[in-house]
Amino acid sequence: MSESRDIIYIGKKPLMSYVTSALIQLANQPKISIKARGLSIGHAVDVAQIIARKTENAGYAVGNIKIGSEQMQSQDGRSRNVSTIEIEVKRTNS
Amino acid sequence: MSESRDIIYIGKKPLMSYVTSALIQLANQPKISIKARGLSIGHAVDVAQIIARKTENAGYAVGNIKIGSEQMQSQDGRSRNVSTIEIEVKRTNS
C-alpha cells in the first residue's frame, strides 16, 4: 500500500496552493499528513488551520501532531539537525 | 493554582536562552508548555527538540502538541488570523 499520496510536503509555494492540494486529496481519502521542516514548519500549521477553519461544518479537523529532527548535510559539509513537523488532517465524521 | 510559570513563550531571543529557561523550569515541575505563534512556531519546535535530544537518557520527552489560531489586530486596523502552537515537554519517568 503506497502512503505517498497521503502526504503534502510544504515548501516555498503560496500557502493557498497547498490548501488546494490538501483539499483535493481529502476528497479522495479520509486523512492526509502535512509535513514540513525548518522554516516551513509555521506554514504547515497555517495550512492545517486554514483547512480546519474553513471546513468547520463540512468538516475536517486536525488529528495527531508529531515533531522530530532530521540530520542534514549543510553546504560546508557539516551535518546539522533540522526540526520537522507532521500534522494529520482527517474527516471529522470518519 | 497559577499555571503561568509552566509556560515558556518563544520570541526573538536566541534559541538557547529558551532552552535554558525551559530546563530550569523542568527542574522544578514535571511538565511545561512551550508556546509560540506565527513565525516563531519553528523555533518552538527547535527548542522542544533540543531539550528532548540532549536529555534523551536524563530524560525529558515531548508530550501533547496542540495547534490553533488567534485573531490579531494588524497595524492597519484589520484583523487577521495567526497560527499558534503549544508543545508539552515532560519528565519521561513521571
Tab-separated table of C-alpha atoms in Angstrom:
chain	number	residue	atom	x	y	z
A	1	MET	CA	0.000	0.000	0.000
A	2	SER	CA	1.516	3.277	-1.071
A	3	GLU	CA	1.246	6.051	1.510
A	4	SER	CA	2.913	8.721	-0.550
A	5	ARG	CA	-0.264	10.261	-1.974
A	6	ASP	CA	-1.492	10.963	1.538
A	7	ILE	CA	1.333	13.395	2.265
A	8	ILE	CA	1.575	17.091	1.444
A	9	TYR	CA	5.091	18.495	1.715
A	10	ILE	CA	5.149	22.209	2.458
A	11	GLY	CA	7.744	24.207	0.540
A	12	LYS	CA	8.039	27.704	-0.873
A	13	LYS	CA	4.846	27.898	-2.943
A	14	PRO	CA	1.983	30.217	-1.889
A	15	LEU	CA	0.032	28.858	1.092
A	16	MET	CA	-3.250	28.512	-0.753
A	17	SER	CA	-1.750	26.151	-3.323
A	18	TYR	CA	-1.048	23.676	-0.502
A	19	VAL	CA	-4.538	24.213	0.899
A	20	THR	CA	-5.977	23.338	-2.521
A	21	SER	CA	-3.794	20.221	-2.909
A	22	ALA	CA	-4.751	19.088	0.567
A	23	LEU	CA	-8.480	19.564	-0.052
A	24	ILE	CA	-8.265	17.609	-3.335
A	25	GLN	CA	-6.549	14.720	-1.586
A	26	LEU	CA	-9.029	14.846	1.304
A	27	ALA	CA	-11.858	14.451	-1.210
A	28	ASN	CA	-10.410	11.038	-2.075
A	29	GLN	CA	-9.169	9.714	1.245
A	30	PRO	CA	-10.152	10.021	4.901
A	31	LYS	CA	-6.899	11.531	6.143
A	32	ILE	CA	-3.682	13.159	4.994
A	33	SER	CA	-0.436	14.294	6.600
A	34	ILE	CA	1.023	17.745	6.156
A	35	LYS	CA	4.805	17.639	6.521
A	36	ALA	CA	7.394	20.385	6.723
A	37	ARG	CA	10.812	21.076	8.116
A	38	GLY	CA	12.823	24.076	9.256
A	39	LEU	CA	11.420	27.453	8.335
A	40	SER	CA	8.366	25.906	6.624
A	41	ILE	CA	7.018	24.489	9.898
A	42	GLY	CA	4.975	27.620	10.575
A	43	HIS	CA	3.409	27.336	7.123
A	44	ALA	CA	2.403	23.721	7.750
A	45	VAL	CA	0.496	24.901	10.834
A	46	ASP	CA	-1.075	27.701	8.765
A	47	VAL	CA	-2.266	25.245	6.072
A	48	ALA	CA	-3.760	22.867	8.653
A	49	GLN	CA	-5.520	25.738	10.441
A	50	ILE	CA	-6.924	27.208	7.231
A	51	ILE	CA	-8.407	23.820	6.273
A	52	ALA	CA	-9.820	23.198	9.746
A	53	ARG	CA	-11.296	26.703	9.989
A	54	LYS	CA	-12.804	26.889	6.507
A	55	THR	CA	-14.398	23.443	6.685
A	56	GLU	CA	-15.523	23.644	10.304
A	57	ASN	CA	-19.014	22.484	9.450
A	58	ALA	CA	-18.115	20.430	6.356
A	59	GLY	CA	-15.761	19.139	8.003
A	60	TYR	CA	-12.165	18.311	8.532
A	61	ALA	CA	-10.199	18.561	11.744
A	62	VAL	CA	-6.606	18.408	12.928
A	63	GLY	CA	-5.584	14.999	14.285
A	64	ASN	CA	-2.256	13.855	15.693
A	65	ILE	CA	0.755	16.131	15.503
A	66	LYS	CA	4.316	14.816	15.636
A	67	ILE	CA	7.583	16.703	15.773
A	68	GLY	CA	11.066	15.354	15.171
A	69	SER	CA	14.557	16.137	13.902
A	70	GLU	CA	16.421	15.185	10.751
A	71	GLN	CA	20.150	15.300	10.161
A	72	MET	CA	21.014	17.308	7.097
A	73	GLN	CA	24.299	17.982	5.343
A	74	SER	CA	24.867	21.710	5.074
A	75	GLN	CA	26.793	23.180	2.153
A	76	ASP	CA	30.067	23.342	4.082
A	77	GLY	CA	29.866	19.586	4.612
A	78	ARG	CA	28.933	19.703	8.304
A	79	SER	CA	25.798	17.953	9.450
A	80	ARG	CA	23.194	19.764	11.466
A	81	ASN	CA	19.772	18.994	12.865
A	82	VAL	CA	16.621	20.363	11.306
A	83	SER	CA	13.281	20.193	13.104
A	84	THR	CA	10.330	18.555	11.355
A	85	ILE	CA	6.573	18.516	11.867
A	86	GLU	CA	3.837	16.182	10.685
A	87	ILE	CA	0.206	17.272	11.091
A	88	GLU	CA	-2.648	14.856	10.425
A	89	VAL	CA	-5.856	16.269	8.955
A	90	LYS	CA	-8.882	13.988	8.768
A	91	ARG	CA	-12.614	13.842	8.219
A	92	THR	CA	-14.444	14.505	11.458
A	93	ASN	CA	-17.252	12.064	10.591
A	94	SER	CA	-14.949	9.108	9.895
B	1	MET	CA	-3.254	27.382	41.198
B	2	SER	CA	-1.200	29.539	38.915
B	3	GLU	CA	-0.176	27.871	35.651
B	4	SER	CA	1.804	30.772	34.275
B	5	ARG	CA	5.223	29.602	35.462
B	6	ASP	CA	4.783	26.381	33.482
B	7	ILE	CA	4.740	28.199	30.158
B	8	ILE	CA	7.662	29.330	28.017
B	9	TYR	CA	6.727	31.860	25.344
B	10	ILE	CA	9.066	31.798	22.364
B	11	GLY	CA	10.029	35.216	20.986
B	12	LYS	CA	13.028	36.767	19.335
B	13	LYS	CA	15.785	35.854	21.819
B	14	PRO	CA	18.484	33.310	20.891
B	15	LEU	CA	17.198	29.715	20.922
B	16	MET	CA	19.469	28.556	23.709
B	17	SER	CA	18.121	31.130	26.146
B	18	TYR	CA	14.693	29.460	25.861
B	19	VAL	CA	16.288	26.021	26.236
B	20	THR	CA	17.920	27.199	29.468
B	21	SER	CA	14.694	28.715	30.845
B	22	ALA	CA	12.814	25.531	29.984
B	23	LEU	CA	15.386	23.293	31.697
B	24	ILE	CA	15.313	25.457	34.833
B	25	GLN	CA	11.521	25.209	34.996
B	26	LEU	CA	11.632	21.462	34.338
B	27	ALA	CA	13.932	21.062	37.332
B	28	ASN	CA	11.066	22.320	39.492
B	29	GLN	CA	7.990	20.839	37.887
B	30	PRO	CA	7.100	17.692	35.978
B	31	LYS	CA	5.952	19.383	32.783
B	32	ILE	CA	5.964	22.674	30.941
B	33	SER	CA	4.391	24.081	27.792
B	34	ILE	CA	6.338	25.814	25.055
B	35	LYS	CA	4.127	28.303	23.227
B	36	ALA	CA	4.681	30.340	20.087
B	37	ARG	CA	2.765	31.967	17.282
B	38	GLY	CA	3.382	32.961	13.694
B	39	LEU	CA	6.987	32.952	12.581
B	40	SER	CA	8.221	31.721	15.980
B	41	ILE	CA	6.443	28.360	15.609
B	42	GLY	CA	9.501	26.761	14.000
B	43	HIS	CA	11.647	27.934	16.927
B	44	ALA	CA	9.258	26.378	19.454
B	45	VAL	CA	9.743	23.026	17.696
B	46	ASP	CA	13.522	23.585	17.720
B	47	VAL	CA	13.550	24.284	21.481
B	48	ALA	CA	11.463	21.188	22.243
B	49	GLN	CA	13.666	19.011	20.038
B	50	ILE	CA	16.902	20.319	21.546
B	51	ILE	CA	15.637	19.520	25.057
B	52	ALA	CA	14.369	16.072	24.068
B	53	ARG	CA	17.578	15.208	22.204
B	54	LYS	CA	20.047	16.481	24.791
B	55	THR	CA	18.278	14.825	27.732
B	56	GLU	CA	17.386	11.569	25.982
B	57	ASN	CA	18.767	9.490	28.821
B	58	ALA	CA	18.161	12.013	31.602
B	59	GLY	CA	15.299	12.452	30.494
B	60	TYR	CA	12.560	14.649	29.149
B	61	ALA	CA	10.306	13.934	26.213
B	62	VAL	CA	7.812	15.742	24.037
B	63	GLY	CA	4.178	15.220	25.087
B	64	ASN	CA	0.983	16.541	23.551
B	65	ILE	CA	1.156	19.101	20.787
B	66	LYS	CA	-1.717	21.451	20.007
B	67	ILE	CA	-2.117	23.940	17.199
B	68	GLY	CA	-4.651	26.757	16.919
B	69	SER	CA	-5.339	30.235	15.590
B	70	GLU	CA	-5.614	33.614	17.227
B	71	GLN	CA	-7.213	36.740	15.856
B	72	MET	CA	-4.856	39.675	15.903
B	73	GLN	CA	-5.317	43.326	15.019
B	74	SER	CA	-2.763	44.364	12.411
B	75	GLN	CA	-1.435	47.919	12.309
B	76	ASP	CA	-3.866	48.994	9.599
B	77	GLY	CA	-6.749	48.046	11.911
B	78	ARG	CA	-7.795	44.893	10.063
B	79	SER	CA	-7.935	41.629	11.957
B	80	ARG	CA	-6.141	38.575	10.714
B	81	ASN	CA	-5.538	35.052	11.920
B	82	VAL	CA	-2.199	33.954	13.319
B	83	SER	CA	-1.365	30.284	13.866
B	84	THR	CA	-0.250	29.142	17.307
B	85	ILE	CA	1.443	26.052	18.711
B	86	GLU	CA	1.708	24.609	22.204
B	87	ILE	CA	4.223	21.813	22.852
B	88	GLU	CA	4.243	19.944	26.137
B	89	VAL	CA	7.617	18.758	27.469
B	90	LYS	CA	7.605	16.418	30.462
B	91	ARG	CA	9.693	14.047	32.539
B	92	THR	CA	9.669	10.593	30.996
B	93	ASN	CA	9.721	8.865	34.379
B	94	SER	CA	6.651	10.665	35.736
